[in-house]
Amino acid sequence: MNKYLEDLVKLSKFDTQISMFEPQIENEKAKLATFVETAEAIKVSINDTYAQIDDVKSKRTKNNIHLAELKTKLDDISKKHNEIQNEKELKALQLEEEITKEQIAFANEEIERLDEITEEKESQLKEYQEKLAQEEESIKDVQVAVDNQIEEINKQRNVIYQERSELLEKFDNKILTFYEKIKRWAKDTAVVPVKKQACYGCYMKINDKTYAEVIKSEEIINCPHCGRILYKEDETVEA
Ligand SMILES: [Zn+2]
């Protein structure tokens, strides 16, 4: 193979590998983000539940105050029994007493109901807190795994960068400019193999004459359709 073409194939492969490192790192970070998002959602639920408990407790306090007032009222009513003058007054007092007792019963029921809600919310809160602790434990583990993976990717990236810069030290300047011009639009497919007599950049069939030249590999050949640099992939490499 033409020495320049050989260098171009190598350079193009390095550049393709380099482009793949960033998505790999992003992918690793995304793994962690999923766990962090779950933990954040649990934290929101915890805060909501705290607010709900506060609300129920404040309703309970109001009911307690009301209950105390009703009890005072009941005491007053029982004192008034001594001052009763006639049957009409007695009946009125008895009615008031009955209503107050009903109100007391209702307030007591309400307090009981609110206590049940509080208990339920507190057990829900405990569940959320346990889930959050588990999630935070997972985050620690995932963080370590992700950090290790990213470190590994960076090591590989440094190796490729090193090999690429070594290749560039003895690279022909004109060839490099030519490659970079194509790369501007073709990105990582500036140099592509020919398979089944088709350009693997634009996937169009190339004519017999061009194909024969690509197989000879004596010169740098561009795809007649798209302009990418073509090469015949070594069968052993392909295998
Ligand atoms: Zn092409």
XYZ file of C-alpha atoms and ligand atoms in Angstrom:
240
model
C 0.000 0.000 0.000
C 1.077 3.556 -0.737
C 2.893 4.882 2.336
C 0.764 8.052 2.473
C -2.434 6.086 2.124
C -1.305 3.723 4.862
C -0.678 6.715 7.167
C -4.070 8.192 6.279
C -5.847 4.952 7.182
C -4.021 4.866 10.526
C -4.742 8.536 11.260
C -8.387 8.131 10.378
C -8.703 5.118 12.679
C -7.111 7.065 15.544
C -9.504 9.964 14.960
C -12.508 7.635 14.942
C -11.377 6.082 18.213
C -10.819 9.517 19.757
C -14.358 10.613 18.809
C -15.763 7.566 20.550
C -14.181 8.337 23.947
C -16.385 11.322 24.823
C -19.708 9.458 24.286
C -18.307 6.591 26.351
C -17.535 8.976 29.218
C -20.978 10.607 28.871
C -22.541 7.160 28.997
C -20.706 6.385 32.241
C -21.828 9.689 33.786
C -25.413 8.976 32.728
C -25.356 5.731 34.744
C -24.675 7.756 37.882
C -27.201 10.456 36.985
C -30.016 7.898 36.998
C -29.271 6.982 40.620
C -28.894 10.623 41.660
C -32.255 11.468 40.067
C -33.960 8.637 41.945
C -32.440 9.852 45.226
C -33.594 13.409 44.511
C -37.140 12.181 43.848
C -37.146 10.329 47.189
C -35.917 13.484 48.958
C -38.848 15.412 47.471
C -41.260 12.736 48.780
C -39.646 12.946 52.228
C -40.063 16.731 52.357
C -43.676 16.434 51.175
C -44.424 13.858 53.864
C -42.848 16.061 56.578
C -45.068 18.928 55.417
C -48.149 16.672 55.496
C -47.312 15.498 59.037
C -46.866 19.119 60.167
C -50.238 19.965 58.674
C -51.996 17.060 60.422
C -50.318 17.925 63.735
C -51.415 21.529 63.506
C -55.000 20.373 62.873
C -54.696 18.136 65.927
C -53.548 21.086 68.064
C -56.559 23.146 66.932
C -58.865 20.262 67.806
C -57.269 19.960 71.240
C -57.821 23.645 71.946
C -61.409 23.300 70.784
C -61.830 20.238 73.006
C -60.570 22.139 76.047
C -63.047 24.938 75.304
C -65.896 22.418 75.045
C -64.944 20.866 78.368
C -64.963 24.274 80.043
C -68.358 24.886 78.500
C -69.635 21.569 79.861
C -68.391 22.500 83.345
C -70.204 25.815 83.087
C -73.381 24.039 82.047
C -73.263 21.712 85.034
C -72.802 24.733 87.348
C -75.850 26.404 85.775
C -78.018 23.438 86.895
C -78.189 25.019 90.357
C -79.599 28.271 89.005
C -82.465 26.725 87.048
C -85.861 28.307 87.750
C -88.270 26.307 85.625
C -88.850 23.341 83.284
C -88.218 25.450 80.159
C -84.779 26.501 81.367
C -83.950 22.908 82.304
C -84.846 21.660 78.840
C -82.773 24.369 77.181
C -79.814 23.555 79.404
C -80.137 19.832 78.787
C -80.196 20.454 75.037
C -77.089 22.601 75.255
C -75.401 19.935 77.351
C -76.302 17.240 74.838
C -74.953 19.272 71.911
C -71.712 20.026 73.770
C -71.217 16.343 74.587
C -71.752 15.470 70.933
C -69.200 18.107 69.941
C -66.723 16.673 72.454
C -67.258 13.168 71.045
C -66.748 14.487 67.544
C -63.549 16.351 68.500
C -62.221 13.188 70.162
C -62.994 11.142 67.057
C -61.298 13.752 64.914
C -58.159 13.652 67.092
C -58.132 9.862 66.841
C -58.501 10.058 63.058
C -55.669 12.614 62.779
C -53.420 10.429 64.972
C -54.019 7.495 62.628
C -53.044 9.648 59.642
C -49.905 10.809 61.449
C -48.953 7.227 62.243
C -49.462 6.214 58.613
C -47.437 9.173 57.333
C -44.638 8.484 59.800
C -44.339 4.885 58.672
C -44.336 6.090 55.067
C -41.589 8.538 56.005
C -39.546 5.718 57.517
C -39.886 3.716 54.288
C -38.712 6.687 52.215
C -35.747 7.224 54.518
C -34.729 3.566 54.227
C -35.058 3.738 50.444
C -32.963 6.910 50.372
C -30.244 5.288 52.492
C -30.143 2.319 50.077
C -30.025 4.642 47.086
C -27.194 6.662 48.629
C -25.292 3.439 49.269
C -25.775 2.466 45.599
C -24.627 5.914 44.496
C -21.364 5.409 46.394
C -20.784 2.054 44.657
C -21.759 3.346 41.218
C -19.575 6.418 41.717
C -16.541 4.211 42.347
C -17.326 2.014 39.321
C -17.941 5.021 37.079
C -14.738 6.766 38.246
C -12.720 3.624 37.525
C -14.311 3.254 34.116
C -13.644 6.881 33.209
C -10.053 6.559 34.387
C -9.677 3.497 32.151
C -11.179 5.356 29.171
C -8.821 8.283 29.774
C -5.840 5.929 29.860
C -6.874 4.456 26.525
C -7.436 7.936 25.157
C -3.951 9.037 26.197
C -2.432 6.014 24.456
C -4.283 6.840 21.225
C -3.320 10.527 21.483
C 0.299 9.504 21.962
C 0.256 7.131 18.968
C -1.516 9.760 16.873
C 1.035 12.451 17.655
C 3.871 10.018 16.876
C 2.242 9.307 13.528
C 1.854 13.041 12.835
C 5.558 13.715 13.482
C 6.457 12.049 10.187
C 3.249 12.905 8.366
C 3.266 14.651 4.996
C 1.831 18.151 5.430
C 0.034 18.285 2.116
C -1.612 14.930 2.733
C -2.657 16.080 6.185
C -4.255 19.269 4.841
C -6.018 17.206 2.177
C -7.350 14.824 4.833
C -8.498 17.618 7.119
C -10.366 19.288 4.274
C -12.415 16.120 3.676
C -12.766 15.539 7.405
C -14.457 18.915 7.785
C -17.628 17.550 6.191
C -17.088 13.775 6.349
C -16.127 13.813 10.074
C -14.888 10.344 11.009
C -15.549 8.868 7.580
C -12.954 10.827 5.609
C -11.067 7.600 4.895
C -13.307 4.615 4.189
C -12.849 1.043 3.010
C -14.249 -0.306 -0.221
C -16.391 -3.384 0.323
C -18.259 -5.289 -2.387
C -16.942 -2.630 -4.811
C -18.868 0.088 -2.921
C -17.619 3.160 -1.062
C -18.334 2.667 2.641
C -18.863 6.391 3.088
C -21.652 7.030 0.587
C -22.456 3.344 -0.116
C -22.415 3.894 -3.893
C -20.896 1.377 -6.237
C -17.622 2.496 -7.808
C -16.651 1.749 -11.402
C -14.280 -1.065 -12.381
C -11.416 1.280 -13.311
C -11.455 3.109 -9.948
C -11.928 -0.169 -8.119
C -8.855 -1.636 -9.837
C -6.854 1.430 -8.757
C -8.074 1.094 -5.174
C -7.004 -2.562 -5.112
C -3.556 -1.654 -6.479
C -3.238 0.906 -3.653
C -0.424 2.708 -5.424
C -2.095 6.099 -5.263
C -4.554 7.949 -3.077
C -7.955 7.463 -4.716
C -11.075 9.459 -3.925
C -14.590 8.155 -4.256
C -15.925 9.501 -7.603
C -19.314 10.094 -5.945
C -18.533 11.694 -2.579
C -14.811 12.455 -2.611
C -13.834 10.409 0.444
C -10.447 8.699 0.413
C -10.809 5.016 -0.433
C -8.736 2.001 0.513
C -9.037 -1.728 0.112
C -9.229 -3.181 3.547
C -6.673 -5.889 4.230
C -8.556 -9.209 4.309
C -6.674 -10.379 7.388
C -7.439 -7.132 9.201
C -11.082 -7.444 8.207
C -11.236 -11.007 9.512
Zn -18.311 7.640 -1.674
